[in-house]
Amino acid sequence: MNEGFLSYKAGNSLFHKCPSWIKILFIPCFSILIFILPVWFTVLLVIVQFIVQLSLHFSLRDFYYDLRPVLFYAVLLYITKIISKQFNDGKTTLYFLMKIFCMLQSASIMYKTSTVLELREGFEKIENSIKIIIKYKFSIAQTLSIFVIFIPMLSRIWTQSKKAWVVRGGKKNIKMFIVLLNMLFTTGLKKAWNNSRAIQIRS
């Protein structure tokens, strides 16, 4: 089973069976609702999304992988507030972080229940419908496909590299981040190029 941020998890649930183009259209619309609706909806949604992930047999580690970017962002946000001495809107900041987390969880469920091929076909189906109305020759779906592949791919590379670093006796310090980030950049670019070429050849 793949590990990492937004990594696909095999299954046979309704979410897995749902056409990818529906999920692709649903996520941005639902994300807008998350910011429009009141805070109580966000709190309820966090609980519901957690139950949904457990019902899909996602582990607590998967939940942590999704929560970690929000935690990093929260730390940076609060450090900025401490430096600027703005402490009067703590609740507003917390609610904002919860809404971001809800958006991330929605995207996570879409990613984890859709293969790369399904997402690419979903983008192509949406684009083909748009081309009936608006005629253009270039392909936006290919670019979006490369983008959605790139995010979980970087996470898998980072997770695997960090495990290899620890197994070989490396310590989790600044040196680890310098070495692995350099490797992540070069390996990620190479894999992104290979994936883009593969998509162009198959198109």
mmCIF file of N, CA and C in Angstrom, residues 52-120:
data_model
loop_
_atom_site.group_PDB
_atom_site.id
_atom_site.type_symbol
_atom_site.label_atom_id
_atom_site.label_comp_id
_atom_site.label_asym_id
_atom_site.label_seq_id
_atom_site.Cartn_x
_atom_site.Cartn_y
_atom_site.Cartn_z
ATOM 1 N N VAL A 52 -15.679 9.108 7.745
ATOM 2 C CA VAL A 52 -15.632 8.598 6.366
ATOM 3 C C VAL A 52 -14.285 7.942 6.092
ATOM 4 N N GLN A 53 -13.212 8.568 6.527
ATOM 5 C CA GLN A 53 -11.885 7.994 6.301
ATOM 6 C C GLN A 53 -11.721 6.673 7.033
ATOM 7 N N LEU A 54 -12.247 6.579 8.243
ATOM 8 C CA LEU A 54 -12.182 5.308 8.973
ATOM 9 C C LEU A 54 -13.011 4.231 8.269
ATOM 10 N N SER A 55 -14.176 4.617 7.727
ATOM 11 C CA SER A 55 -15.024 3.652 7.015
ATOM 12 C C SER A 55 -14.376 3.172 5.724
ATOM 13 N N LEU A 56 -13.491 4.000 5.161
ATOM 14 C CA LEU A 56 -12.755 3.622 3.952
ATOM 15 C C LEU A 56 -11.470 2.867 4.288
ATOM 16 N N HIS A 57 -11.294 2.559 5.572
ATOM 17 C CA HIS A 57 -10.132 1.804 6.061
ATOM 18 C C HIS A 57 -8.821 2.567 5.869
ATOM 19 N N PHE A 58 -8.889 3.893 5.953
ATOM 20 C CA PHE A 58 -7.667 4.692 5.974
ATOM 21 C C PHE A 58 -7.144 4.695 7.404
ATOM 22 N N SER A 59 -5.850 4.588 7.546
ATOM 23 C CA SER A 59 -5.255 4.502 8.876
ATOM 24 C C SER A 59 -5.118 5.889 9.504
ATOM 25 N N LEU A 60 -4.807 5.895 10.808
ATOM 26 C CA LEU A 60 -4.551 7.155 11.500
ATOM 27 C C LEU A 60 -3.301 7.825 10.940
ATOM 28 N N ARG A 61 -2.377 7.018 10.416
ATOM 29 C CA ARG A 61 -1.184 7.582 9.792
ATOM 30 C C ARG A 61 -1.566 8.377 8.545
ATOM 31 N N ASP A 62 -2.526 7.852 7.776
ATOM 32 C CA ASP A 62 -3.011 8.580 6.604
ATOM 33 C C ASP A 62 -3.621 9.915 7.020
ATOM 34 N N PHE A 63 -4.380 9.882 8.117
ATOM 35 C CA PHE A 63 -4.998 11.104 8.638
ATOM 36 C C PHE A 63 -3.918 12.105 9.050
ATOM 37 N N TYR A 64 -2.855 11.590 9.644
ATOM 38 C CA TYR A 64 -1.743 12.457 10.067
ATOM 39 C C TYR A 64 -1.038 13.074 8.863
ATOM 40 N N TYR A 65 -0.842 12.282 7.803
ATOM 41 C CA TYR A 65 -0.209 12.802 6.592
ATOM 42 C C TYR A 65 -1.012 13.979 6.024
ATOM 43 N N ASP A 66 -2.338 13.882 6.097
ATOM 44 C CA ASP A 66 -3.179 14.964 5.588
ATOM 45 C C ASP A 66 -3.168 16.175 6.519
ATOM 46 N N LEU A 67 -3.062 15.908 7.828
ATOM 47 C CA LEU A 67 -3.100 16.994 8.809
ATOM 48 C C LEU A 67 -1.778 17.752 8.876
ATOM 49 N N ARG A 68 -0.684 17.080 8.551
ATOM 50 C CA ARG A 68 0.647 17.662 8.735
ATOM 51 C C ARG A 68 0.862 18.977 7.987
ATOM 52 N N PRO A 69 0.453 19.113 6.705
ATOM 53 C CA PRO A 69 0.643 20.422 6.031
ATOM 54 C C PRO A 69 -0.086 21.556 6.740
ATOM 55 N N VAL A 70 -1.269 21.271 7.296
ATOM 56 C CA VAL A 70 -2.022 22.301 8.009
ATOM 57 C C VAL A 70 -1.300 22.682 9.298
ATOM 58 N N LEU A 71 -0.701 21.693 9.963
ATOM 59 C CA LEU A 71 0.048 21.969 11.190
ATOM 60 C C LEU A 71 1.254 22.863 10.902
ATOM 61 N N PHE A 72 1.970 22.558 9.806
ATOM 62 C CA PHE A 72 3.112 23.386 9.418
ATOM 63 C C PHE A 72 2.663 24.813 9.123
ATOM 64 N N TYR A 73 1.550 24.920 8.394
ATOM 65 C CA TYR A 73 1.025 26.247 8.053
ATOM 66 C C TYR A 73 0.585 26.993 9.310
ATOM 67 N N ALA A 74 -0.014 26.262 10.265
ATOM 68 C CA ALA A 74 -0.463 26.874 11.510
ATOM 69 C C ALA A 74 0.722 27.422 12.310
ATOM 70 N N VAL A 75 1.796 26.652 12.364
ATOM 71 C CA VAL A 75 2.994 27.097 13.084
ATOM 72 C C VAL A 75 3.539 28.377 12.461
ATOM 73 N N LEU A 76 3.649 28.397 11.135
ATOM 74 C CA LEU A 76 4.152 29.594 10.443
ATOM 75 C C LEU A 76 3.228 30.787 10.666
ATOM 76 N N LEU A 77 1.931 30.523 10.639
ATOM 77 C CA LEU A 77 0.952 31.594 10.812
ATOM 78 C C LEU A 77 1.035 32.206 12.199
ATOM 79 N N TYR A 78 1.147 31.352 13.218
ATOM 80 C CA TYR A 78 1.201 31.857 14.587
ATOM 81 C C TYR A 78 2.549 32.508 14.891
ATOM 82 N N ILE A 79 3.624 32.013 14.275
ATOM 83 C CA ILE A 79 4.925 32.674 14.445
ATOM 84 C C ILE A 79 4.866 34.090 13.873
ATOM 85 N N THR A 80 4.210 34.211 12.709
ATOM 86 C CA THR A 80 4.040 35.534 12.095
ATOM 87 C C THR A 80 3.247 36.466 13.011
ATOM 88 N N LYS A 81 2.206 35.916 13.649
ATOM 89 C CA LYS A 81 1.384 36.731 14.546
ATOM 90 C C LYS A 81 2.171 37.148 15.785
ATOM 91 N N ILE A 82 3.025 36.250 16.267
ATOM 92 C CA ILE A 82 3.832 36.583 17.440
ATOM 93 C C ILE A 82 4.815 37.706 17.110
ATOM 94 N N ILE A 83 5.436 37.588 15.924
ATOM 95 C CA ILE A 83 6.392 38.615 15.512
ATOM 96 C C ILE A 83 5.708 39.968 15.321
ATOM 97 N N SER A 84 4.522 39.929 14.719
ATOM 98 C CA SER A 84 3.798 41.182 14.464
ATOM 99 C C SER A 84 2.943 41.622 15.647
ATOM 100 N N LYS A 85 2.925 40.790 16.716
ATOM 101 C CA LYS A 85 2.195 41.092 17.953
ATOM 102 C C LYS A 85 0.701 41.296 17.701
ATOM 103 N N GLN A 86 0.123 40.396 16.883
ATOM 104 C CA GLN A 86 -1.316 40.435 16.613
ATOM 105 C C GLN A 86 -1.957 39.192 17.242
ATOM 106 N N PHE A 87 -2.515 39.356 18.441
ATOM 107 C CA PHE A 87 -3.086 38.239 19.170
ATOM 108 C C PHE A 87 -4.603 38.350 19.328
ATOM 109 N N ASN A 88 -5.200 39.377 18.757
ATOM 110 C CA ASN A 88 -6.602 39.652 19.032
ATOM 111 C C ASN A 88 -7.571 38.830 18.191
ATOM 112 N N ASP A 89 -7.089 38.085 17.198
ATOM 113 C CA ASP A 89 -7.991 37.315 16.327
ATOM 114 C C ASP A 89 -7.618 35.831 16.328
ATOM 115 N N GLY A 90 -7.354 35.303 17.519
ATOM 116 C CA GLY A 90 -6.945 33.903 17.630
ATOM 117 C C GLY A 90 -8.024 32.931 17.178
ATOM 118 N N LYS A 91 -9.296 33.208 17.560
ATOM 119 C CA LYS A 91 -10.395 32.323 17.170
ATOM 120 C C LYS A 91 -10.609 32.339 15.660
ATOM 121 N N THR A 92 -10.505 33.515 15.081
ATOM 122 C CA THR A 92 -10.671 33.632 13.631
ATOM 123 C C THR A 92 -9.619 32.819 12.894
ATOM 124 N N THR A 93 -8.385 32.874 13.386
ATOM 125 C CA THR A 93 -7.305 32.101 12.782
ATOM 126 C C THR A 93 -7.562 30.608 12.908
ATOM 127 N N LEU A 94 -8.033 30.177 14.080
ATOM 128 C CA LEU A 94 -8.327 28.764 14.311
ATOM 129 C C LEU A 94 -9.427 28.283 13.370
ATOM 130 N N TYR A 95 -10.482 29.080 13.224
ATOM 131 C CA TYR A 95 -11.575 28.712 12.321
ATOM 132 C C TYR A 95 -11.086 28.635 10.878
ATOM 133 N N PHE A 96 -10.216 29.570 10.520
ATOM 134 C CA PHE A 96 -9.652 29.580 9.172
ATOM 135 C C PHE A 96 -8.848 28.302 8.906
ATOM 136 N N LEU A 97 -8.045 27.882 9.888
ATOM 137 C CA LEU A 97 -7.244 26.658 9.753
ATOM 138 C C LEU A 97 -8.138 25.431 9.653
ATOM 139 N N MET A 98 -9.238 25.419 10.394
ATOM 140 C CA MET A 98 -10.173 24.298 10.325
ATOM 141 C C MET A 98 -10.813 24.200 8.953
ATOM 142 N N LYS A 99 -11.136 25.335 8.364
ATOM 143 C CA LYS A 99 -11.738 25.336 7.032
ATOM 144 C C LYS A 99 -10.733 24.834 5.989
ATOM 145 N N ILE A 100 -9.474 25.247 6.124
ATOM 146 C CA ILE A 100 -8.446 24.760 5.213
ATOM 147 C C ILE A 100 -8.289 23.250 5.349
ATOM 148 N N PHE A 101 -8.324 22.773 6.591
ATOM 149 C CA PHE A 101 -8.198 21.340 6.829
ATOM 150 C C PHE A 101 -9.362 20.573 6.202
ATOM 151 N N CYS A 102 -10.573 21.116 6.302
ATOM 152 C CA CYS A 102 -11.742 20.483 5.680
ATOM 153 C C CYS A 102 -11.585 20.409 4.166
ATOM 154 N N MET A 103 -11.096 21.497 3.574
ATOM 155 C CA MET A 103 -10.857 21.501 2.131
ATOM 156 C C MET A 103 -9.826 20.447 1.752
ATOM 157 N N LEU A 104 -8.771 20.363 2.550
ATOM 158 C CA LEU A 104 -7.709 19.402 2.288
ATOM 159 C C LEU A 104 -8.211 17.975 2.426
ATOM 160 N N GLN A 105 -9.066 17.735 3.422
ATOM 161 C CA GLN A 105 -9.626 16.399 3.614
ATOM 162 C C GLN A 105 -10.526 15.999 2.453
ATOM 163 N N SER A 106 -11.286 16.941 1.928
ATOM 164 C CA SER A 106 -12.145 16.657 0.781
ATOM 165 C C SER A 106 -11.304 16.266 -0.431
ATOM 166 N N ALA A 107 -10.247 17.036 -0.673
ATOM 167 C CA ALA A 107 -9.347 16.712 -1.776
ATOM 168 C C ALA A 107 -8.647 15.380 -1.528
ATOM 169 N N SER A 108 -8.321 15.111 -0.275
ATOM 170 C CA SER A 108 -7.644 13.867 0.076
ATOM 171 C C SER A 108 -8.510 12.659 -0.248
ATOM 172 N N ILE A 109 -9.788 12.725 0.098
ATOM 173 C CA ILE A 109 -10.700 11.612 -0.190
ATOM 174 C C ILE A 109 -10.798 11.393 -1.691
ATOM 175 N N MET A 110 -10.815 12.486 -2.473
ATOM 176 C CA MET A 110 -10.859 12.344 -3.924
ATOM 177 C C MET A 110 -9.602 11.671 -4.441
ATOM 178 N N TYR A 111 -8.430 12.146 -3.994
ATOM 179 C CA TYR A 111 -7.163 11.586 -4.435
ATOM 180 C C TYR A 111 -7.043 10.112 -4.047
ATOM 181 N N LYS A 112 -7.378 9.808 -2.797
ATOM 182 C CA LYS A 112 -7.152 8.463 -2.277
ATOM 183 C C LYS A 112 -8.101 7.422 -2.846
ATOM 184 N N THR A 113 -9.194 7.875 -3.437
ATOM 185 C CA THR A 113 -10.156 6.925 -4.012
ATOM 186 C C THR A 113 -10.170 6.983 -5.537
ATOM 187 N N SER A 114 -9.188 7.656 -6.127
ATOM 188 C CA SER A 114 -9.106 7.748 -7.594
ATOM 189 C C SER A 114 -7.673 7.465 -8.038
ATOM 190 N N THR A 115 -7.524 6.598 -9.016
ATOM 191 C CA THR A 115 -6.191 6.337 -9.557
ATOM 192 C C THR A 115 -5.773 7.500 -10.447
ATOM 193 N N VAL A 116 -4.493 7.549 -10.779
ATOM 194 C CA VAL A 116 -3.977 8.588 -11.663
ATOM 195 C C VAL A 116 -4.686 8.531 -13.014
ATOM 196 N N LEU A 117 -4.904 7.315 -13.516
ATOM 197 C CA LEU A 117 -5.585 7.144 -14.800
ATOM 198 C C LEU A 117 -7.015 7.660 -14.734
ATOM 199 N N GLU A 118 -7.714 7.373 -13.648
ATOM 200 C CA GLU A 118 -9.093 7.841 -13.497
ATOM 201 C C GLU A 118 -9.165 9.363 -13.449
ATOM 202 N N LEU A 119 -8.227 9.982 -12.752
ATOM 203 C CA LEU A 119 -8.205 11.443 -12.686
ATOM 204 C C LEU A 119 -7.920 12.052 -14.055
ATOM 205 N N ARG A 120 -6.972 11.457 -14.781
ATOM 206 C CA ARG A 120 -6.664 11.971 -16.124
ATOM 207 C C ARG A 120 -7.879 11.846 -17.033
#
